[in-house]
Short mmCIF file of C-alpha atoms and ligand atoms in Angstrom, two decimals:
data_model
loop_
_atom_site.label_atom_id
_atom_site.label_comp_id
_atom_site.label_asym_id
_atom_site.label_seq_id
_atom_site.Cartn_x
_atom_site.Cartn_y
_atom_site.Cartn_z
CA MET A 23 106.22 -24.46 51.10
CA ASN A 24 108.85 -25.37 53.69
CA GLU A 25 111.28 -23.12 51.83
CA TYR A 26 108.82 -20.22 52.11
CA ASP A 27 108.14 -21.07 55.78
CA SER A 28 111.86 -21.25 56.57
CA ASN A 29 112.37 -17.78 55.09
CA ARG A 30 109.46 -16.41 57.13
CA ILE A 31 110.74 -18.07 60.33
CA TYR A 32 114.08 -16.42 59.64
CA ASP A 33 112.42 -13.01 59.09
CA THR A 34 110.78 -13.56 62.51
CA VAL A 35 113.75 -14.70 64.62
CA LYS A 36 115.91 -11.91 63.17
CA LYS A 37 113.70 -9.56 65.20
CA ILE A 38 115.15 -11.03 68.41
CA GLY A 39 118.72 -11.00 67.16
CA TYR A 40 119.17 -14.48 65.70
CA LEU A 41 121.16 -14.52 62.46
CA LYS A 42 122.06 -17.31 60.06
CA THR A 43 125.53 -18.76 60.39
CA ASN A 44 127.62 -20.94 58.12
CA ASP A 45 129.66 -21.92 61.15
CA TYR A 46 126.94 -24.21 62.35
CA LEU A 47 129.08 -25.81 65.03
CA SER A 48 128.87 -22.65 67.07
CA ALA A 49 125.17 -21.90 66.65
CA ASP A 50 123.11 -20.94 69.71
CA CYS A 51 120.02 -22.31 68.10
CA TYR A 52 119.56 -25.10 65.55
CA LEU A 53 116.25 -25.18 63.70
CA LEU A 54 115.26 -27.99 61.37
CA ASN A 55 112.16 -27.52 59.20
CA THR A 56 110.69 -30.89 58.36
CA CYS A 57 108.40 -32.77 55.96
CA HIS A 58 106.17 -35.72 56.89
CA ILE A 59 104.74 -36.64 53.51
CA ARG A 60 106.55 -39.99 53.30
CA ASP A 61 108.18 -42.09 56.00
CA LYS A 62 111.65 -41.59 54.51
CA SER A 63 111.53 -37.83 55.10
CA LYS A 64 110.57 -38.38 58.76
CA GLU A 65 113.47 -40.76 59.37
CA LYS A 66 115.89 -38.21 57.89
CA VAL A 67 115.00 -35.86 60.76
CA TYR A 68 116.23 -38.28 63.41
CA ASP A 69 119.39 -39.02 61.41
CA GLU A 70 120.13 -35.31 61.19
CA ILE A 71 119.57 -34.64 64.90
CA GLY A 72 121.79 -37.61 65.73
CA ARG A 73 124.52 -35.96 63.64
CA VAL A 74 124.03 -32.61 65.38
CA ARG A 75 124.21 -34.28 68.81
CA LYS A 76 127.51 -35.94 67.86
CA ASN A 77 128.99 -32.74 66.43
CA TYR A 78 128.14 -30.74 69.53
CA LYS A 79 129.45 -33.40 71.96
CA ASN A 80 132.09 -31.21 73.59
CA LYS A 81 130.45 -27.89 72.85
CA LYS A 82 127.73 -25.72 74.37
CA LYS A 83 124.39 -27.29 73.49
CA PRO A 84 122.32 -25.20 71.08
CA ILE A 85 118.54 -24.88 71.48
CA VAL A 86 117.34 -27.60 69.12
CA ILE A 87 114.02 -26.82 67.43
CA ILE A 88 112.06 -29.13 65.12
CA ALA A 89 109.58 -27.19 63.02
CA GLY A 90 107.19 -28.34 60.25
CA CYS A 91 104.92 -31.30 59.70
CA VAL A 92 106.99 -33.97 61.49
CA ALA A 93 106.83 -31.77 64.59
CA GLN A 94 103.07 -31.46 64.16
CA ALA A 95 102.48 -35.17 63.63
CA GLU A 96 104.88 -36.62 66.18
CA SER A 97 104.87 -33.79 68.71
CA GLY A 98 105.99 -35.02 72.20
CA GLU A 99 106.97 -38.42 70.78
CA MET A 100 109.93 -36.75 69.12
CA ILE A 101 111.33 -35.52 72.40
CA LYS A 102 110.85 -38.96 73.95
CA ARG A 103 112.67 -40.64 71.05
CA GLU A 104 115.42 -38.01 70.80
CA PRO A 105 115.81 -36.05 74.08
CA TYR A 106 118.40 -33.79 72.40
CA ILE A 107 115.37 -31.99 70.88
CA ASP A 108 114.17 -29.05 72.99
CA ILE A 109 111.23 -27.55 71.12
CA VAL A 110 108.74 -28.95 68.60
CA ILE A 111 106.68 -26.41 66.73
CA GLY A 112 104.02 -27.24 64.14
CA PRO A 113 103.49 -25.23 60.91
CA GLN A 114 100.59 -23.19 62.26
CA SER A 115 102.42 -21.92 65.37
CA TYR A 116 105.40 -20.06 63.90
CA HIS A 117 104.09 -16.75 65.20
CA LYS A 118 104.92 -17.98 68.73
CA ILE A 119 108.52 -18.87 68.00
CA ASN A 120 110.19 -15.67 69.31
CA ASN A 121 108.32 -15.84 72.58
CA ILE A 122 109.26 -19.48 73.04
CA ILE A 123 112.95 -18.91 72.24
CA GLU A 124 113.24 -15.84 74.45
CA ASN A 125 111.70 -17.61 77.45
CA PHE A 126 113.32 -20.97 76.88
CA THR A 127 115.31 -22.72 79.62
CA PHE A 128 116.86 -26.15 79.12
CA ARG A 129 114.89 -27.36 82.14
CA LYS A 130 111.56 -27.43 80.28
CA LYS A 131 110.86 -28.83 76.81
CA GLU A 132 108.17 -27.13 74.71
CA GLU A 133 105.56 -28.41 72.24
CA LEU A 134 103.41 -26.10 70.10
CA THR A 135 101.00 -27.84 67.79
CA GLU A 136 97.76 -25.82 67.73
CA PHE A 137 96.12 -24.86 64.42
CA ASP A 138 96.24 -21.05 64.65
CA THR A 139 96.63 -20.43 60.90
CA GLU A 140 94.82 -17.07 60.86
CA ASP A 141 96.79 -15.75 63.87
CA LYS A 142 100.00 -16.96 62.26
CA PHE A 143 99.40 -15.03 59.03
CA ASN A 144 98.16 -11.94 60.90
CA TYR A 145 101.45 -11.95 62.80
CA LEU A 146 103.64 -12.68 59.77
CA ASP A 147 101.89 -9.94 57.76
CA LYS A 148 103.38 -7.41 60.19
CA ILE A 149 106.91 -8.70 59.55
CA GLN A 150 108.15 -7.91 56.07
CA ASN A 151 109.07 -10.75 53.78
CA ASN A 152 112.73 -9.99 53.13
CA ASP A 153 113.26 -12.50 50.37
CA SER A 154 115.13 -10.83 47.54
CA SER A 155 115.56 -13.82 45.24
CA VAL A 156 114.86 -13.39 41.53
CA SER A 157 112.33 -16.21 41.88
CA SER A 158 110.30 -16.26 45.10
CA PHE A 159 107.57 -18.35 46.66
CA LEU A 160 104.48 -16.77 48.14
CA THR A 161 102.02 -18.83 50.20
CA VAL A 162 98.41 -17.89 49.46
CA GLN A 163 96.62 -20.91 50.85
CA GLU A 164 97.40 -23.57 53.43
CA GLY A 165 95.90 -26.81 54.64
CA CYS A 166 93.52 -29.23 53.01
CA ASP A 167 89.95 -30.46 53.45
CA LYS A 168 90.11 -33.19 50.82
CA PHE A 169 91.38 -36.09 52.90
CA CYS A 170 92.84 -38.30 50.20
CA SER A 171 93.10 -41.69 51.88
CA PHE A 172 96.94 -41.81 51.68
CA CYS A 173 97.82 -38.28 52.77
CA VAL A 174 98.86 -36.73 56.10
CA VAL A 175 98.50 -33.10 55.02
CA PRO A 176 94.98 -32.50 56.40
CA TYR A 177 96.26 -33.72 59.78
CA THR A 178 99.54 -31.81 59.80
CA ARG A 179 98.69 -28.52 58.06
CA GLY A 180 95.07 -28.42 59.24
CA PRO A 181 91.94 -27.21 57.41
CA GLU A 182 92.01 -25.11 54.25
CA TYR A 183 92.76 -21.46 54.89
CA SER A 184 93.07 -18.71 52.28
CA ARG A 185 95.02 -15.53 53.06
CA PRO A 186 93.39 -12.14 52.49
CA PHE A 187 93.70 -11.05 48.84
CA LYS A 188 95.09 -7.60 49.61
CA LYS A 189 97.79 -8.94 51.97
CA ILE A 190 99.02 -11.29 49.24
CA ILE A 191 99.20 -8.51 46.67
CA ASP A 192 101.02 -6.25 49.17
CA GLU A 193 103.54 -9.01 49.83
CA ALA A 194 104.00 -9.61 46.08
CA GLU A 195 104.60 -5.89 45.45
CA HIS A 196 107.11 -5.79 48.27
CA LEU A 197 108.94 -8.84 46.84
CA VAL A 198 109.10 -7.18 43.42
CA ARG A 199 110.50 -3.98 44.96
CA ASN A 200 113.20 -6.23 46.55
CA GLY A 201 114.15 -7.64 43.14
CA THR A 202 111.82 -10.61 42.61
CA ARG A 203 110.90 -11.15 38.96
CA GLU A 204 109.06 -14.49 39.23
CA ILE A 205 106.48 -15.42 41.86
CA THR A 206 105.23 -18.94 42.50
CA LEU A 207 101.95 -18.87 44.39
CA LEU A 208 101.87 -21.71 46.88
CA GLY A 209 99.27 -23.83 48.59
CA GLN A 210 98.70 -27.48 49.40
CA ASN A 211 95.71 -26.99 47.08
CA VAL A 212 96.57 -23.64 45.63
CA ASN A 213 93.65 -23.60 43.20
CA ALA A 214 91.22 -24.05 46.11
CA TYR A 215 92.19 -20.45 47.04
CA ASN A 216 88.99 -18.63 47.98
CA TYR A 217 88.92 -15.46 50.04
CA LYS A 218 85.79 -13.46 50.69
CA ASP A 219 85.63 -9.90 51.94
CA GLU A 220 82.55 -7.63 52.20
CA GLN A 221 82.64 -6.83 48.48
CA LYS A 222 83.85 -9.86 46.65
CA SER A 223 84.93 -13.46 46.62
CA TYR A 224 88.47 -13.85 45.24
CA LYS A 225 89.85 -16.93 43.49
CA LEU A 226 93.28 -17.92 42.22
CA SER A 227 92.45 -16.41 38.83
CA ASP A 228 91.87 -13.01 40.55
CA LEU A 229 95.31 -13.22 42.12
CA ILE A 230 96.88 -14.03 38.73
CA PHE A 231 94.98 -11.17 37.08
CA GLU A 232 96.18 -8.71 39.76
CA LEU A 233 99.80 -9.92 39.66
CA ASP A 234 99.74 -9.52 35.89
CA LYS A 235 99.51 -5.76 36.49
CA ILE A 236 102.77 -5.52 38.48
CA LYS A 237 105.02 -4.01 35.86
CA GLU A 238 108.39 -5.41 36.85
CA LEU A 239 107.11 -8.90 37.55
CA CYS A 240 107.89 -11.14 34.56
CA ARG A 241 106.54 -14.55 35.45
CA ILE A 242 103.76 -16.12 37.49
CA ARG A 243 103.50 -19.77 38.47
CA TYR A 244 101.43 -21.68 41.01
CA THR A 245 101.67 -25.03 42.74
CA THR A 246 100.23 -27.51 43.74
CA SER A 247 96.84 -27.68 42.16
CA HIS A 248 94.12 -30.32 42.34
CA PRO A 249 92.08 -31.44 39.30
CA ARG A 250 88.82 -30.91 41.21
CA ASP A 251 89.56 -27.19 41.61
CA MET A 252 90.61 -26.52 38.00
CA SER A 253 87.81 -24.04 37.36
CA GLU A 254 87.03 -22.44 33.99
CA ASP A 255 88.24 -19.00 35.07
CA LEU A 256 91.63 -20.52 35.98
CA ILE A 257 91.87 -22.42 32.70
CA GLU A 258 91.05 -19.17 30.91
CA CYS A 259 94.14 -17.55 32.48
CA TYR A 260 96.27 -19.67 30.13
CA SER A 261 94.99 -17.51 27.33
CA SER A 262 94.35 -14.16 29.03
CA SER A 263 97.36 -13.79 31.35
CA LYS A 264 100.54 -12.40 29.82
CA LYS A 265 102.72 -13.62 32.66
CA LEU A 266 101.34 -17.01 33.68
CA MET A 267 103.89 -19.59 32.51
CA PRO A 268 102.67 -22.33 30.13
CA PHE A 269 103.52 -25.13 32.51
CA ILE A 270 101.17 -26.72 35.03
CA HIS A 271 101.91 -29.20 37.78
CA LEU A 272 98.60 -31.01 38.12
CA PRO A 273 98.91 -34.28 40.04
CA ILE A 274 96.65 -37.18 39.08
CA GLN A 275 98.35 -39.93 41.21
CA SER A 276 96.91 -42.84 39.15
CA GLY A 277 95.41 -43.48 35.73
CA SER A 278 92.91 -46.01 37.11
CA ASN A 279 89.43 -44.92 38.18
CA LYS A 280 89.30 -47.80 40.64
CA ILE A 281 92.49 -46.59 42.38
CA LEU A 282 91.41 -42.93 42.28
CA LYS A 283 88.26 -44.00 44.14
CA LEU A 284 90.25 -45.93 46.76
CA MET A 285 92.47 -42.85 47.10
CA ASN A 286 89.37 -40.72 47.71
CA ARG A 287 90.47 -38.30 44.97
CA ASN A 288 86.84 -37.65 44.05
CA HIS A 289 87.34 -37.31 40.33
CA LYS A 290 87.81 -39.64 37.42
CA VAL A 291 90.55 -39.91 34.80
CA GLU A 292 88.05 -38.51 32.25
CA LYS A 293 87.86 -35.24 34.23
CA TYR A 294 91.64 -34.92 34.07
CA LEU A 295 91.63 -35.52 30.32
CA ASP A 296 88.92 -32.89 29.89
CA ILE A 297 91.06 -30.33 31.76
CA TYR A 298 94.07 -31.29 29.64
CA LYS A 299 92.12 -30.85 26.41
CA SER A 300 90.53 -27.55 27.49
CA ILE A 301 93.91 -26.04 28.40
CA LYS A 302 95.58 -27.31 25.24
CA GLN A 303 92.71 -25.95 23.18
CA ILE A 304 93.16 -22.41 24.44
CA ASN A 305 96.95 -22.55 24.61
CA ASN A 306 98.69 -25.37 22.81
CA LYS A 307 102.07 -24.40 24.29
CA VAL A 308 101.11 -25.47 27.81
CA GLU A 309 102.95 -28.54 29.13
CA PHE A 310 101.89 -30.74 32.05
CA SER A 311 103.62 -32.45 34.95
CA SER A 312 102.13 -34.68 37.62
CA ASP A 313 102.69 -36.74 40.77
CA PHE A 314 102.14 -40.49 40.68
CA ILE A 315 101.79 -42.98 43.52
CA VAL A 316 102.50 -46.56 42.45
CA GLY A 317 101.92 -49.71 44.46
CA PHE A 318 98.82 -48.31 46.13
CA PRO A 319 96.87 -51.05 47.99
CA GLY A 320 94.62 -52.82 45.47
CA GLU A 321 96.65 -51.72 42.41
CA MET A 322 96.60 -54.60 39.95
CA ASP A 323 98.52 -54.97 36.69
CA CYS A 324 95.54 -53.60 34.76
CA ASP A 325 95.38 -50.48 37.00
CA PHE A 326 99.08 -49.84 36.51
CA SER A 327 98.63 -50.29 32.75
CA ASP A 328 95.94 -47.61 32.86
CA THR A 329 98.46 -45.27 34.52
CA MET A 330 101.10 -46.06 31.91
CA ASN A 331 98.60 -45.45 29.12
CA LEU A 332 97.76 -42.05 30.58
CA VAL A 333 101.47 -41.19 30.83
CA LYS A 334 101.86 -42.11 27.14
CA GLU A 335 98.82 -40.07 26.15
CA ILE A 336 99.63 -36.86 28.03
CA LYS A 337 103.44 -36.93 27.67
CA PHE A 338 104.11 -35.18 30.98
CA ILE A 339 107.40 -33.35 30.70
CA ASN A 340 108.49 -33.42 34.32
CA SER A 341 106.88 -35.52 37.02
CA TYR A 342 107.38 -37.01 40.45
CA SER A 343 106.63 -40.63 41.21
CA PHE A 344 106.66 -42.46 44.52
CA ILE A 345 105.94 -45.86 45.97
CA PHE A 346 102.96 -45.67 48.32
CA SER A 347 104.17 -45.00 51.85
CA PRO A 348 101.61 -45.86 54.56
CA ARG A 349 101.22 -42.87 56.86
CA PRO A 350 100.01 -43.48 60.42
CA GLY A 351 96.46 -42.28 61.04
CA THR A 352 95.43 -42.20 57.35
CA PRO A 353 92.73 -44.60 56.08
CA ALA A 354 95.03 -46.16 53.45
CA SER A 355 97.54 -47.18 56.11
CA LYS A 356 95.00 -49.85 57.11
CA PHE A 357 94.50 -51.15 53.54
CA LYS A 358 96.14 -54.46 52.60
CA PRO A 359 99.55 -53.62 51.05
CA ILE A 360 100.68 -55.02 47.71
CA ASP A 361 103.91 -56.93 47.13
CA LYS A 362 106.93 -54.61 47.63
CA GLU A 363 108.91 -56.05 44.72
CA ILE A 364 105.99 -55.48 42.33
CA ALA A 365 105.70 -51.88 43.58
CA LYS A 366 109.45 -51.32 43.00
CA GLU A 367 109.25 -52.74 39.49
CA ARG A 368 106.29 -50.49 38.65
CA LEU A 369 108.17 -47.45 39.94
CA LEU A 370 111.12 -48.24 37.66
CA ASN A 371 108.77 -48.68 34.71
CA ILE A 372 106.90 -45.44 35.20
CA GLN A 373 110.09 -43.48 35.88
CA SER A 374 111.69 -44.77 32.71
CA GLU A 375 108.60 -43.78 30.67
CA LEU A 376 108.43 -40.33 32.31
CA GLU A 377 112.15 -39.79 31.80
CA GLY A 378 111.76 -40.67 28.10
CA HIS A 379 109.19 -37.88 27.63
CA GLN A 380 111.33 -35.40 29.53
CA ILE A 381 114.41 -36.14 27.42
CA LYS A 382 112.36 -35.96 24.21
CA LYS A 383 111.01 -32.54 25.19
CA ASN A 384 114.50 -31.30 26.06
CA LYS A 385 115.87 -32.63 22.76
CA SER A 386 113.16 -30.72 20.90
CA LEU A 387 114.69 -27.52 22.34
CA PHE A 388 118.21 -28.34 21.09
CA GLY A 389 119.51 -25.61 18.76
CA SER A 390 116.65 -23.23 19.53
CA SER A 391 116.76 -19.91 21.31
CA ILE A 392 114.85 -20.07 24.59
CA GLU A 393 113.78 -17.38 27.00
CA VAL A 394 115.49 -17.71 30.40
CA LEU A 395 114.96 -15.78 33.60
CA VAL A 396 118.43 -15.56 35.14
CA GLU A 397 118.52 -16.33 38.86
CA ASN A 398 122.19 -16.35 39.87
CA LYS A 399 125.83 -16.97 39.02
CA LEU A 400 127.02 -20.49 39.79
CA LYS A 401 129.42 -20.82 42.69
CA ASN A 402 133.07 -21.18 41.59
CA GLN A 403 132.17 -21.09 37.90
CA ASP A 404 131.89 -18.37 35.33
CA LYS A 405 128.42 -19.60 34.39
CA TYR A 406 124.89 -18.47 35.13
CA PHE A 407 121.74 -20.30 36.19
CA GLY A 408 118.17 -19.63 35.20
CA ARG A 409 114.97 -21.36 34.14
CA ASN A 410 113.05 -21.54 30.91
CA ILE A 411 109.26 -21.18 30.71
CA PHE A 412 108.81 -24.90 31.48
CA LEU A 413 110.90 -24.65 34.67
CA ASN A 414 113.88 -26.51 33.22
CA SER A 415 117.25 -25.53 34.67
CA VAL A 416 119.41 -23.69 32.16
CA ILE A 417 123.17 -23.15 32.60
CA PHE A 418 124.93 -20.78 30.23
CA GLU A 419 127.86 -18.46 29.74
CA GLY A 420 127.02 -14.85 30.52
CA ASP A 421 128.02 -11.92 32.68
CA GLU A 422 126.91 -10.29 35.95
CA LYS A 423 124.50 -7.84 34.32
CA VAL A 424 122.16 -10.65 33.22
CA VAL A 425 121.06 -11.60 36.77
CA GLY A 426 117.37 -10.77 37.25
CA LYS A 427 116.86 -10.32 33.50
CA LEU A 428 115.12 -12.27 30.78
CA VAL A 429 117.67 -13.37 28.21
CA ASN A 430 117.62 -15.60 25.16
CA VAL A 431 119.90 -18.61 25.35
CA LYS A 432 120.85 -20.76 22.39
CA VAL A 433 120.64 -24.42 23.54
CA GLU A 434 123.84 -26.31 22.67
CA LYS A 435 123.66 -29.34 24.94
CA ILE A 436 120.99 -31.09 26.98
CA ASN A 437 120.62 -33.75 29.57
CA ARG A 438 117.51 -35.00 31.37
CA ASN A 439 117.24 -32.14 33.84
CA THR A 440 119.32 -29.33 32.42
CA LEU A 441 119.80 -27.35 29.22
CA PHE A 442 123.20 -25.80 28.48
CA GLY A 443 124.07 -22.99 26.10
CA LYS A 444 125.25 -19.46 25.33
CA ILE A 445 123.49 -16.13 25.26
CA ASP A 446 121.92 -15.73 21.84
CA GLN A 447 123.61 -12.56 20.54
CA ASN A 448 121.07 -12.21 17.75
CA LYS A 449 118.27 -11.61 20.24
CA ASN A 450 118.26 -8.75 22.66
CA MET A 451 118.26 -9.10 26.39
CA ARG A 452 115.04 -7.73 27.84
CA ALA A 453 115.08 -5.66 31.00
CA ALA A 454 112.90 -7.43 33.52
N1 SAM B 20 97.68 -31.44 47.10
C1 SAM B 20 98.38 -32.04 46.03
C2 SAM B 20 97.44 -32.97 45.28
O1 SAM B 20 96.42 -33.36 45.80
O2 SAM B 20 97.74 -33.33 44.19
C3 SAM B 20 99.56 -32.87 46.48
C4 SAM B 20 100.33 -32.46 47.63
S1 SAM B 20 101.21 -33.76 48.42
C5 SAM B 20 101.83 -32.73 49.65
C6 SAM B 20 102.56 -34.06 47.33
C7 SAM B 20 102.61 -35.45 46.73
O3 SAM B 20 103.14 -36.38 47.65
C8 SAM B 20 101.29 -36.04 46.34
O4 SAM B 20 100.84 -35.56 45.11
C9 SAM B 20 101.56 -37.53 46.31
O5 SAM B 20 101.94 -37.97 45.03
C10 SAM B 20 102.72 -37.67 47.28
N2 SAM B 20 102.26 -38.37 48.49
C11 SAM B 20 101.46 -37.91 49.46
N3 SAM B 20 101.22 -38.85 50.37
C12 SAM B 20 101.90 -39.96 49.96
C13 SAM B 20 102.03 -41.28 50.49
N4 SAM B 20 101.42 -41.65 51.59
N5 SAM B 20 102.81 -42.15 49.80
C14 SAM B 20 103.45 -41.78 48.67
N6 SAM B 20 103.35 -40.55 48.12
C15 SAM B 20 102.60 -39.66 48.78
FE1 SF4 B 21 96.96 -34.49 50.45
FE2 SF4 B 21 96.62 -33.12 48.17
FE3 SF4 B 21 94.88 -35.01 48.87
FE4 SF4 B 21 94.97 -32.74 50.26
S1 SF4 B 21 94.39 -32.98 48.11
S2 SF4 B 21 94.81 -34.77 51.10
S3 SF4 B 21 97.17 -32.29 50.18
S4 SF4 B 21 97.07 -35.27 48.34
#
């Protein structure tokens, strides 16, 4: 979502004459978009600003702006800790950025951390999304009302907000006119999308159904979804939609019902398994990925074993796993932590198991001809980059005319994250 937000911030500041530069040591303005999900990402912000301060030592100071969730959570504290920062702006205030920059003087620091999500989108809807990537993100929903006990998102992104249906479709059509061939619908809980107008209540499945009709769009994805919002109409899309990719990122966090309860996830492992079985039943091709938190307070060996058993049962093909990071202000930050060494060992165990499944899946594609949406040519190499239906990176030999097209690639080599090959001459390239 920060990638989408950064693009939209750029579309906004361009209106007042600010352009991206590669020569970042002569920038007038330095904007860092930040993530607060784990403590490590927050600390990176201060490291980066320290580097900028050093680099600009004998130069004209740029306006230094911190955007995103660290700005929202830490607000004025950031300026106290690092006075080189001039402006902090939370994720729901981006519509005010031009006004703030234009009126900024180095004599007065600025903090903008209100939750004006509706005003933000109303403003951004008037500024065209100029992304012209082959694969683009499109935010449809923001914020969260679920308050998992470990998570800062409800405090940094604010309450759940769904954008108007028509505005999303307009933005998608505009992206496709600009060259986009794959759209990933985004939200902190994207499948909680729910927009009501006078006539109808729209859900994520309605968005997928409508995007399906855009002729030149080839692929639809969405992320991140929550098991509690996996409704039947959405599951049905895995059989009815021609463009929805057969790959779902559906985080479960833990395979233990006791831990899910402590996490306030409000569903059981059985519910997740039911979703898995329902989707597989209507489309056996669909593969799953998940997020896992290990070392959550109260996690005993038997809870971790439950998680490992689930990983073995579902065979997730691509997942993220983290050690629990206590976030200030969240209920779990007050829970009694478990031993750090045990948490580290569990992380290594789960990552090795997850990696095994990923490699096995990749190996199963060796020698086959896979469909790839080509995104770009690699820098300094005569090779091209794209993704298969399961979101794996694919690198292959090709030529300029393949960019933005669906091609078939014969897989000749694999590693954990990437498939390598050549265009399969026996199969025709399809115009996207
Ligand atoms: N809304 C999605 C869901 O509920 O599944 C997840 C979105 S969250 C922004 C992304 C991931 O970060 C989570 O799925 C979780 O695994 C991880 N995460 C969030 N808070 C964390 C924490 N305090 N410590 C470790 N990992 C965390
Ligand atoms: Fe965070 Fe996701 Fe839980 Fe919301 S549902 S609080 S975004 S982990």
